[in-house]
């Protein structure tokens, strides 16, 4: 077989260990792989290291031990991660860490401009992305005045406008009302991008991911916890909406 046809994983972590200064390790000898087409969910308690893990993949934090490969290439230095950040998008847990321009259009166009697109191209991509997210007419809105849900969707626009090969989404459903959450579910279902999504909501994750992991004792584990939940739904051919437990 032609070696060129064998795809490398998008993200491969091996033996990653990380501690914040003066603290016990948050991640301990952690292994993780995201392959092309994977849609992975991660559900774990606060403080278990999910955000830390994402920041390590993006090169915002440096592991104390271990190996990171992106598209089969080892990455270690800041210049390597500059390239990583052009191909893998991070949706920050806090939208205020993502949005920093006065207006929505400037925020969304920032990434494409940074990738070397012309001003016209960057604006065209930004408009197309905003429209895909149902945010037509938001171009000139003042970013800091947006609602929490709007900020989340605009943050997602800034990530998608860079046409990433993969995305890391850090609690994208947190604080969203049901309507916005359902919109986000529809958007994610219609994307052809590999991703890892952190969330506390099992139902949300199970709709948009194929595999759900947890992060325990500093390592990724298969999620074996029971997630008691109930669905309320109306059958199209039934007159009476009812519950299944
Ligand atoms: N900048 C920091 N300095 C010191 N400790 C931190 C810092 N950020 C996070 N931590 C600690 O590291 C652990 C993991 O945090 P985090 O990755 O944010 O967890 P999660 O995203 O799963 O809630 C927590 O105990 C947290 O208090
Ligand atoms: Mg977090």
Short mmCIF file of N, CA and C in Angstrom, two decimals, residues 55 58-62 75-85:
data_model
loop_
_atom_site.label_atom_id
_atom_site.label_comp_id
_atom_site.label_asym_id
_atom_site.label_seq_id
_atom_site.Cartn_x
_atom_site.Cartn_y
_atom_site.Cartn_z
N UNK A 55 -5.30 23.30 26.53
CA UNK A 55 -4.27 24.33 26.42
C UNK A 55 -2.90 23.72 26.10
N UNK A 58 -2.81 23.03 22.33
CA UNK A 58 -2.64 24.26 21.55
C UNK A 58 -1.29 24.93 21.81
N UNK A 59 -0.50 24.39 22.76
CA UNK A 59 0.80 24.99 23.06
C UNK A 59 0.73 26.21 23.95
N UNK A 60 -0.41 26.40 24.63
CA UNK A 60 -0.54 27.53 25.54
C UNK A 60 0.08 27.19 26.89
N UNK A 61 0.21 25.90 27.17
CA UNK A 61 0.94 25.41 28.35
C UNK A 61 1.91 24.34 27.84
N UNK A 62 3.04 24.23 28.50
CA UNK A 62 4.04 23.24 28.08
C UNK A 62 4.04 22.05 29.05
N UNK A 75 5.52 18.23 17.84
CA UNK A 75 5.52 19.67 18.11
C UNK A 75 6.00 19.90 19.53
N UNK A 76 6.89 20.86 19.69
CA UNK A 76 7.43 21.14 21.01
C UNK A 76 7.70 22.63 21.21
N UNK A 77 8.19 23.29 20.17
CA UNK A 77 8.57 24.70 20.31
C UNK A 77 7.40 25.60 19.94
N UNK A 78 7.49 26.86 20.39
CA UNK A 78 6.42 27.82 20.11
C UNK A 78 6.14 27.93 18.61
N UNK A 79 7.22 27.92 17.80
CA UNK A 79 6.98 28.08 16.35
C UNK A 79 6.20 26.90 15.78
N UNK A 80 6.37 25.70 16.36
CA UNK A 80 5.59 24.55 15.92
C UNK A 80 4.11 24.77 16.23
N UNK A 81 3.87 25.33 17.41
CA UNK A 81 2.48 25.52 17.85
C UNK A 81 1.79 26.65 17.09
N UNK A 82 2.57 27.60 16.58
CA UNK A 82 1.96 28.64 15.74
C UNK A 82 1.28 27.96 14.56
N UNK A 83 1.96 26.96 13.98
CA UNK A 83 1.38 26.21 12.86
C UNK A 83 0.18 25.38 13.32
N UNK A 84 0.28 24.80 14.51
CA UNK A 84 -0.84 24.01 15.05
C UNK A 84 -2.08 24.88 15.17
N UNK A 85 -1.90 26.10 15.66
CA UNK A 85 -3.05 26.98 15.92
C UNK A 85 -3.70 27.48 14.62
#
